[in-house]
CSV table of C-alpha atoms in Angstrom, one decimal:
chain,number,residue,atom,x,y,z
R,1,MET,CA,-0.1,0.3,-0.3
R,2,GLY,CA,1.6,3.4,-1.5
R,3,LEU,CA,1.5,6.7,1.5
R,4,ASP,CA,-1.3,8.2,-0.4
R,5,GLN,CA,-3.5,5.1,0.7
R,6,ALA,CA,-2.2,5.2,4.0
R,7,VAL,CA,-3.9,8.4,4.9
R,8,THR,CA,-6.2,8.1,2.1
R,9,GLY,CA,-7.8,5.3,2.0
R,10,PRO,CA,-7.9,3.1,-1.8
R,11,ARG,CA,-9.3,4.1,-4.8
R,12,LEU,CA,-13.0,2.5,-5.0
R,13,VAL,CA,-14.7,1.1,-8.7
R,14,ALA,CA,-18.2,1.1,-8.1
R,15,GLY,CA,-20.1,-1.9,-10.4
R,16,ILE,CA,-23.8,-1.7,-11.1
R,17,GLY,CA,-26.0,-3.4,-12.7
R,18,PHE,CA,-29.1,-3.3,-12.4
R,19,ARG,CA,-33.1,-4.0,-13.9
R,20,HIS,CA,-34.7,-1.6,-16.4
R,21,GLY,CA,-36.8,1.1,-15.5
R,22,VAL,CA,-35.3,0.9,-12.0
R,23,ALA,CA,-34.9,4.3,-9.9
R,24,PRO,CA,-31.9,6.3,-10.0
R,25,GLU,CA,-32.3,6.2,-6.6
R,26,ALA,CA,-32.8,2.2,-5.8
R,27,ILE,CA,-28.7,2.9,-7.7
R,28,VAL,CA,-28.1,5.7,-4.9
R,29,ALA,CA,-28.9,3.8,-2.2
R,30,LEU,CA,-27.5,0.3,-2.7
R,31,ILE,CA,-24.0,2.5,-3.2
R,32,ARG,CA,-24.3,4.0,0.2
R,33,ARG,CA,-24.6,0.6,1.4
R,34,ALA,CA,-22.1,-1.3,0.2
R,35,LEU,CA,-19.9,1.7,0.7
R,36,ASP,CA,-20.5,1.4,4.4
R,37,GLU,CA,-20.8,-2.3,4.0
R,38,ALA,CA,-16.7,-1.8,3.1
R,39,ALA,CA,-15.5,0.4,5.7
R,40,CYS,CA,-12.3,0.1,4.1
R,41,GLY,CA,-12.6,4.4,4.8
R,42,GLY,CA,-11.7,5.1,0.4
R,43,ALA,CA,-12.9,7.0,-2.0
R,44,LEU,CA,-15.9,6.1,-4.9
R,45,VAL,CA,-13.3,7.8,-7.9
R,46,ALA,CA,-15.8,5.8,-10.6
R,47,ILE,CA,-19.3,3.8,-11.6
R,48,VAL,CA,-18.9,2.2,-14.2
R,49,THR,CA,-21.7,-1.0,-16.1
R,50,ALA,CA,-21.7,-3.0,-19.3
R,51,ALA,CA,-21.2,-0.6,-21.7
R,52,ASP,CA,-24.9,-1.2,-23.8
R,53,ARG,CA,-26.6,-0.3,-21.0
R,54,ALA,CA,-23.9,2.9,-19.2
R,55,GLY,CA,-26.3,5.4,-21.9
R,56,GLU,CA,-29.7,4.8,-19.7
R,57,PRO,CA,-31.0,7.3,-17.3
R,58,ALA,CA,-30.9,5.4,-14.6
R,59,ILE,CA,-27.3,5.0,-14.2
R,60,GLN,CA,-26.8,8.4,-15.1
R,61,GLU,CA,-28.8,9.7,-12.5
R,62,ALA,CA,-27.0,7.8,-9.7
R,63,ALA,CA,-23.6,8.5,-11.4
R,64,ALA,CA,-24.6,12.5,-10.9
R,65,ALA,CA,-25.4,12.0,-6.7
R,66,PHE,CA,-22.5,11.4,-6.3
R,67,GLY,CA,-20.9,14.2,-8.3
R,68,LEU,CA,-19.0,11.3,-11.3
R,69,VAL,CA,-20.5,9.8,-15.3
R,70,PRO,CA,-20.7,6.5,-15.7
R,71,ALA,CA,-17.8,4.3,-16.7
R,72,SER,CA,-19.0,1.6,-19.2
R,73,VAL,CA,-17.1,-1.0,-20.2
R,74,GLU,CA,-18.0,-3.0,-23.7
R,75,PRO,CA,-18.1,-8.2,-23.1
R,76,GLU,CA,-14.6,-8.3,-23.7
R,77,ALA,CA,-13.4,-7.0,-20.9
R,78,LEU,CA,-16.0,-8.3,-18.8
R,79,LEU,CA,-14.9,-12.0,-20.3
R,80,SER,CA,-11.1,-10.6,-19.1
R,81,VAL,CA,-12.0,-11.0,-15.8
R,82,ASP,CA,-14.3,-13.4,-15.1
R,83,PRO,CA,-12.1,-15.8,-13.8
R,84,ARG,CA,-11.4,-12.7,-11.6
R,85,VAL,CA,-14.7,-13.1,-10.9
R,86,PRO,CA,-15.7,-14.9,-7.5
R,87,THR,CA,-19.9,-14.5,-7.2
R,88,ARG,CA,-22.0,-16.7,-10.2
R,89,SER,CA,-25.4,-16.7,-10.9
R,90,ALA,CA,-26.7,-18.2,-13.8
R,91,ARG,CA,-28.8,-15.7,-15.7
R,92,ILE,CA,-25.9,-13.4,-15.9
R,93,GLU,CA,-23.2,-16.4,-16.8
R,94,GLN,CA,-26.3,-17.2,-19.7
R,95,SER,CA,-27.0,-13.1,-20.8
R,96,ARG,CA,-23.5,-11.4,-20.4
R,97,GLY,CA,-20.9,-14.8,-20.0
R,98,VAL,CA,-19.4,-13.8,-17.0
R,99,GLY,CA,-20.7,-14.4,-13.5
R,100,SER,CA,-21.2,-11.1,-12.0
R,101,LEU,CA,-21.7,-8.0,-13.9
R,102,ALA,CA,-21.2,-6.1,-11.0
R,103,GLU,CA,-18.1,-7.7,-10.2
R,104,ALA,CA,-16.8,-7.7,-13.5
R,105,THR,CA,-17.5,-4.2,-13.8
R,106,ALA,CA,-15.3,-3.0,-10.9
R,107,LEU,CA,-12.7,-5.2,-11.6
R,108,ALA,CA,-12.1,-4.2,-15.4
R,109,VAL,CA,-12.4,-0.5,-14.0
R,110,ALA,CA,-10.4,-1.4,-10.4
R,111,GLY,CA,-7.3,-2.1,-13.1
R,112,GLU,CA,-4.7,-5.5,-12.6
R,113,GLY,CA,-4.0,-5.3,-10.1
R,114,GLY,CA,-7.9,-3.6,-8.4
R,115,ARG,CA,-8.9,-6.4,-5.8
R,116,LEU,CA,-13.0,-6.3,-5.0
R,117,VAL,CA,-13.3,-5.3,-1.3
R,118,LEU,CA,-17.4,-5.5,-1.8
R,119,ALA,CA,-18.7,-8.7,-3.0
R,120,ARG,CA,-21.5,-8.3,-4.5
R,121,ILE,CA,-24.9,-7.1,-3.1
R,122,ASP,CA,-28.1,-6.2,-4.4
R,123,ASP,CA,-31.3,-5.2,-3.6
R,124,GLY,CA,-33.8,-7.8,-6.1
R,125,ARG,CA,-33.4,-5.2,-8.7
R,126,VAL,CA,-30.2,-3.5,-8.3
R,127,THR,CA,-26.4,-5.0,-8.0
R,128,CYS,CA,-22.7,-3.4,-6.6
R,129,ALA,CA,-20.4,-4.7,-5.7
R,130,LEU,CA,-16.6,-2.4,-5.1
R,131,ALA,CA,-12.5,-3.2,-6.1
R,132,ALA,CA,-10.3,-0.5,-5.0
R,133,MET,CA,-7.4,-0.2,-8.0
R,134,ALA,CA,-4.5,-1.2,-7.3
R,135,PRO,CA,-2.5,2.2,-6.2
R,136,THR,CA,0.0,2.8,-9.5
R,137,GLY,CA,-2.0,1.1,-11.6
R,138,ALA,CA,-3.3,2.1,-15.1
R,139,GLU,CA,-7.2,4.3,-14.7
R,140,HIS,CA,-9.3,2.6,-17.2
R,141,PRO,CA,-9.7,3.9,-20.6
R,142,ASN,CA,-11.9,6.2,-20.4
R,143,LEU,CA,-12.6,6.9,-16.7
R,144,GLU,CA,-10.5,10.0,-17.5
R,145,SER,CA,-12.8,11.2,-20.6
R,146,LYS,CA,-15.4,10.7,-17.8
R,147,ARG,CA,-13.9,12.6,-14.4
R,148,ALA,CA,-13.5,15.4,-16.9
R,149,ARG,CA,-17.1,15.3,-18.2
R,150,ALA,CA,-18.5,15.3,-14.2
R,151,ALA,CA,-16.1,18.1,-13.2
R,152,GLN,CA,-17.9,19.9,-16.4
R,153,ILE,CA,-20.7,18.7,-15.4
R,154,ALA,CA,-20.7,20.5,-12.1
R,155,THR,CA,-19.1,24.1,-13.1
R,156,ALA,CA,-22.8,24.4,-15.4
């Protein structure tokens, strides 16, 4: 652990899976619950979901509640981290090819040295997993651009 993490805690990525039509408040509530359960004192730096869901209003609004813009993960990146995903959902494996969308998206954005700090939790409509980014790991390619976009929104 680097000195910056010893002082501030890990940079956390919230991986999110959700059903169509879910309210943004349900996503926000589950992310807050996950942060409380993880109790690791880190800073939430990204909210991420599958590429085909990142443009949906619920995830957009939920991310905005944290001052973020949702990052997205393409199917190939999800498949590449699946061996590191501990939770197995037969429904998600059939539709997405990974055991848990929440865990896979969090790990994909956390990077090569990232690790789960909270396995998938759910409320029946939303799933959330938290991963800590490696202290010196490279960020997911579109995370930096999402952070810049969130800053633009915050100052508008």
